[in-house]
Amino acid sequence: MTTATASTQAIVLSPSYKLPIALLVLTVPLLLVQVWAGAVVAVLGLFLLVQAATLRLQFTETDMELARGSTLVRQFPYQDWQNWRIFWSLVPVLFYFKEVNSIHFLPILFDPKALQDCLEARCPRTP
């Protein structure tokens, strides 16, 4: 999904529920084998499902922004980025990026192809 702002074009990624749903499906056999492990995976799956429904990742010309509804949670200026990577490209589940002073790991709760396209366009990876 794309939204236009007054001065530039911003891209808001669509949510992806694949990871939370996969965890919830995994819960069923785990509950039969190990109740505690199944319960932990179920809670994680439900947590990620709520996060996918409420969080939005937006790419502007200068920042990647994380918002909950209409509230901006955090901005990540591209100028501070040193590297990024999407783990397990066949089944993307984790997005990593490193800034000058911090490292971030995010579960893939957004369209992975659109995420990669936005990252390559706005913050090309270093080898």
PDB file of C-alpha atoms in Angstrom:
ATOM      1  CA  MET A   1       0.000   0.000   0.000  1.00  0.00           C
ATOM      2  CA  THR A   2       1.344   3.434  -0.878  1.00  0.00           C
ATOM      3  CA  THR A   3       0.368   6.745   0.670  1.00  0.00           C
ATOM      4  CA  ALA A   4       1.393  10.183  -0.524  1.00  0.00           C
ATOM      5  CA  THR A   5       2.580  12.874   1.841  1.00  0.00           C
ATOM      6  CA  ALA A   6       2.804  16.596   1.140  1.00  0.00           C
ATOM      7  CA  SER A   7       6.410  16.621  -0.037  1.00  0.00           C
ATOM      8  CA  THR A   8       7.425  13.022  -0.770  1.00  0.00           C
ATOM      9  CA  GLN A   9       6.105   9.586  -1.486  1.00  0.00           C
ATOM     10  CA  ALA A  10       5.988   7.193   1.485  1.00  0.00           C
ATOM     11  CA  ILE A  11       5.417   3.448   1.275  1.00  0.00           C
ATOM     12  CA  VAL A  12       3.471   1.677   4.014  1.00  0.00           C
ATOM     13  CA  LEU A  13       3.987  -2.093   3.973  1.00  0.00           C
ATOM     14  CA  SER A  14       1.018  -4.421   4.122  1.00  0.00           C
ATOM     15  CA  PRO A  15       0.928  -6.779   7.094  1.00  0.00           C
ATOM     16  CA  SER A  16       1.797 -10.448   6.670  1.00  0.00           C
ATOM     17  CA  TYR A  17       0.195 -12.938   9.033  1.00  0.00           C
ATOM     18  CA  LYS A  18       2.198 -15.958   7.795  1.00  0.00           C
ATOM     19  CA  LEU A  19       4.650 -16.154  10.713  1.00  0.00           C
ATOM     20  CA  PRO A  20       2.058 -15.791  13.523  1.00  0.00           C
ATOM     21  CA  ILE A  21      -0.312 -18.268  11.866  1.00  0.00           C
ATOM     22  CA  ALA A  22       2.519 -20.773  11.313  1.00  0.00           C
ATOM     23  CA  LEU A  23       3.387 -20.555  15.013  1.00  0.00           C
ATOM     24  CA  LEU A  24      -0.243 -21.067  15.998  1.00  0.00           C
ATOM     25  CA  VAL A  25      -0.494 -24.109  13.721  1.00  0.00           C
ATOM     26  CA  LEU A  26       2.720 -25.475  15.256  1.00  0.00           C
ATOM     27  CA  THR A  27       1.085 -25.117  18.671  1.00  0.00           C
ATOM     28  CA  VAL A  28      -1.359 -27.981  18.062  1.00  0.00           C
ATOM     29  CA  PRO A  29       1.181 -30.825  17.756  1.00  0.00           C
ATOM     30  CA  LEU A  30       3.378 -29.260  20.436  1.00  0.00           C
ATOM     31  CA  LEU A  31       0.491 -29.260  22.905  1.00  0.00           C
ATOM     32  CA  LEU A  32       0.100 -32.997  22.342  1.00  0.00           C
ATOM     33  CA  VAL A  33       3.800 -33.649  23.010  1.00  0.00           C
ATOM     34  CA  GLN A  34       4.795 -30.974  25.516  1.00  0.00           C
ATOM     35  CA  VAL A  35       2.099 -28.747  27.019  1.00  0.00           C
ATOM     36  CA  TRP A  36       4.461 -26.044  28.304  1.00  0.00           C
ATOM     37  CA  ALA A  37       6.300 -25.717  24.984  1.00  0.00           C
ATOM     38  CA  GLY A  38       2.984 -25.567  23.144  1.00  0.00           C
ATOM     39  CA  ALA A  39       1.703 -22.891  25.508  1.00  0.00           C
ATOM     40  CA  VAL A  40       4.826 -20.758  25.027  1.00  0.00           C
ATOM     41  CA  VAL A  41       4.596 -21.043  21.221  1.00  0.00           C
ATOM     42  CA  ALA A  42       0.859 -20.244  21.376  1.00  0.00           C
ATOM     43  CA  VAL A  43       1.471 -17.092  23.419  1.00  0.00           C
ATOM     44  CA  LEU A  44       4.250 -16.025  21.038  1.00  0.00           C
ATOM     45  CA  GLY A  45       2.010 -16.686  18.024  1.00  0.00           C
ATOM     46  CA  LEU A  46      -0.860 -14.667  19.533  1.00  0.00           C
ATOM     47  CA  PHE A  47       1.506 -11.829  20.458  1.00  0.00           C
ATOM     48  CA  LEU A  48       2.897 -11.684  16.901  1.00  0.00           C
ATOM     49  CA  LEU A  49      -0.635 -11.843  15.463  1.00  0.00           C
ATOM     50  CA  VAL A  50      -1.632  -8.759  17.470  1.00  0.00           C
ATOM     51  CA  GLN A  51       1.612  -7.012  16.478  1.00  0.00           C
ATOM     52  CA  ALA A  52       1.024  -7.763  12.777  1.00  0.00           C
ATOM     53  CA  ALA A  53      -2.488  -6.340  13.048  1.00  0.00           C
ATOM     54  CA  THR A  54      -1.463  -3.143  14.839  1.00  0.00           C
ATOM     55  CA  LEU A  55       2.077  -2.212  13.716  1.00  0.00           C
ATOM     56  CA  ARG A  56       2.859  -0.505  10.418  1.00  0.00           C
ATOM     57  CA  LEU A  57       6.253  -0.122   8.781  1.00  0.00           C
ATOM     58  CA  GLN A  58       6.601   2.952   6.602  1.00  0.00           C
ATOM     59  CA  PHE A  59       9.462   3.933   4.322  1.00  0.00           C
ATOM     60  CA  THR A  60       9.980   7.648   3.673  1.00  0.00           C
ATOM     61  CA  GLU A  61      12.787   9.290   1.741  1.00  0.00           C
ATOM     62  CA  THR A  62      14.968   9.617   4.862  1.00  0.00           C
ATOM     63  CA  ASP A  63      13.668   7.153   7.494  1.00  0.00           C
ATOM     64  CA  MET A  64      12.073   3.826   8.143  1.00  0.00           C
ATOM     65  CA  GLU A  65       9.227   4.499  10.577  1.00  0.00           C
ATOM     66  CA  LEU A  66       7.449   2.105  12.901  1.00  0.00           C
ATOM     67  CA  ALA A  67       3.917   3.131  13.862  1.00  0.00           C
ATOM     68  CA  ARG A  68       1.125   1.668  15.943  1.00  0.00           C
ATOM     69  CA  GLY A  69      -2.081   2.908  14.374  1.00  0.00           C
ATOM     70  CA  SER A  70      -1.566   6.635  13.824  1.00  0.00           C
ATOM     71  CA  THR A  71       1.077   6.931  16.584  1.00  0.00           C
ATOM     72  CA  LEU A  72       4.702   7.009  15.504  1.00  0.00           C
ATOM     73  CA  VAL A  73       6.651   4.609  17.742  1.00  0.00           C
ATOM     74  CA  ARG A  74      10.168   5.019  16.351  1.00  0.00           C
ATOM     75  CA  GLN A  75      12.129   6.400  13.402  1.00  0.00           C
ATOM     76  CA  PHE A  76      15.256   4.793  11.984  1.00  0.00           C
ATOM     77  CA  PRO A  77      17.174   7.283   9.757  1.00  0.00           C
ATOM     78  CA  TYR A  78      18.872   5.528   6.827  1.00  0.00           C
ATOM     79  CA  GLN A  79      21.998   7.638   7.372  1.00  0.00           C
ATOM     80  CA  ASP A  80      22.621   5.713  10.623  1.00  0.00           C
ATOM     81  CA  TRP A  81      22.303   2.267   8.999  1.00  0.00           C
ATOM     82  CA  GLN A  82      25.399   0.166   8.499  1.00  0.00           C
ATOM     83  CA  ASN A  83      23.884  -3.078   7.209  1.00  0.00           C
ATOM     84  CA  TRP A  84      20.666  -5.090   6.949  1.00  0.00           C
ATOM     85  CA  ARG A  85      19.610  -8.627   6.128  1.00  0.00           C
ATOM     86  CA  ILE A  86      16.472 -10.742   5.806  1.00  0.00           C
ATOM     87  CA  PHE A  87      17.112 -14.216   7.203  1.00  0.00           C
ATOM     88  CA  TRP A  88      15.955 -17.358   5.431  1.00  0.00           C
ATOM     89  CA  SER A  89      14.993 -15.867   2.085  1.00  0.00           C
ATOM     90  CA  LEU A  90      12.872 -18.891   1.094  1.00  0.00           C
ATOM     91  CA  VAL A  91      10.793 -18.575   4.260  1.00  0.00           C
ATOM     92  CA  PRO A  92      11.580 -15.087   5.587  1.00  0.00           C
ATOM     93  CA  VAL A  93      11.038 -14.931   9.346  1.00  0.00           C
ATOM     94  CA  LEU A  94      13.560 -12.404  10.689  1.00  0.00           C
ATOM     95  CA  PHE A  95      14.718  -8.941   9.609  1.00  0.00           C
ATOM     96  CA  TYR A  96      18.036  -7.676  11.006  1.00  0.00           C
ATOM     97  CA  PHE A  97      19.527  -4.226  10.652  1.00  0.00           C
ATOM     98  CA  LYS A  98      22.465  -2.530  12.292  1.00  0.00           C
ATOM     99  CA  GLU A  99      22.664   1.141  13.048  1.00  0.00           C
ATOM    100  CA  VAL A 100      25.733   3.032  14.223  1.00  0.00           C
ATOM    101  CA  ASN A 101      24.862   2.534  17.919  1.00  0.00           C
ATOM    102  CA  SER A 102      22.459  -0.409  17.954  1.00  0.00           C
ATOM    103  CA  ILE A 103      21.363  -3.689  16.405  1.00  0.00           C
ATOM    104  CA  HIS A 104      17.714  -4.550  15.713  1.00  0.00           C
ATOM    105  CA  PHE A 105      15.951  -7.849  15.028  1.00  0.00           C
ATOM    106  CA  LEU A 106      12.328  -7.751  13.873  1.00  0.00           C
ATOM    107  CA  PRO A 107      10.060 -10.658  13.006  1.00  0.00           C
ATOM    108  CA  ILE A 108       8.740 -10.532   9.448  1.00  0.00           C
ATOM    109  CA  LEU A 109       5.222  -9.226  10.055  1.00  0.00           C
ATOM    110  CA  PHE A 110       5.111  -7.368   6.741  1.00  0.00           C
ATOM    111  CA  ASP A 111       5.157  -8.307   3.076  1.00  0.00           C
ATOM    112  CA  PRO A 112       8.746  -9.661   2.755  1.00  0.00           C
ATOM    113  CA  LYS A 113       9.095  -8.856  -0.963  1.00  0.00           C
ATOM    114  CA  ALA A 114       7.950  -5.251  -0.476  1.00  0.00           C
ATOM    115  CA  LEU A 115      10.251  -4.976   2.560  1.00  0.00           C
ATOM    116  CA  GLN A 116      13.261  -6.112   0.536  1.00  0.00           C
ATOM    117  CA  ASP A 117      12.357  -3.842  -2.397  1.00  0.00           C
ATOM    118  CA  CYS A 118      12.059  -0.794  -0.116  1.00  0.00           C
ATOM    119  CA  LEU A 119      15.319  -1.596   1.658  1.00  0.00           C
ATOM    120  CA  GLU A 120      17.247  -2.073  -1.588  1.00  0.00           C
ATOM    121  CA  ALA A 121      15.852   1.178  -3.008  1.00  0.00           C
ATOM    122  CA  ARG A 122      16.427   3.351   0.057  1.00  0.00           C
ATOM    123  CA  CYS A 123      19.351   1.723   1.868  1.00  0.00           C
ATOM    124  CA  PRO A 124      21.439  -0.513  -0.423  1.00  0.00           C
ATOM    125  CA  ARG A 125      23.195  -3.352   1.408  1.00  0.00           C
ATOM    126  CA  THR A 126      26.901  -3.321   1.960  1.00  0.00           C
ATOM    127  CA  PRO A 127      28.755  -6.519   1.009  1.00  0.00           C
TER     128      PRO A 127
END
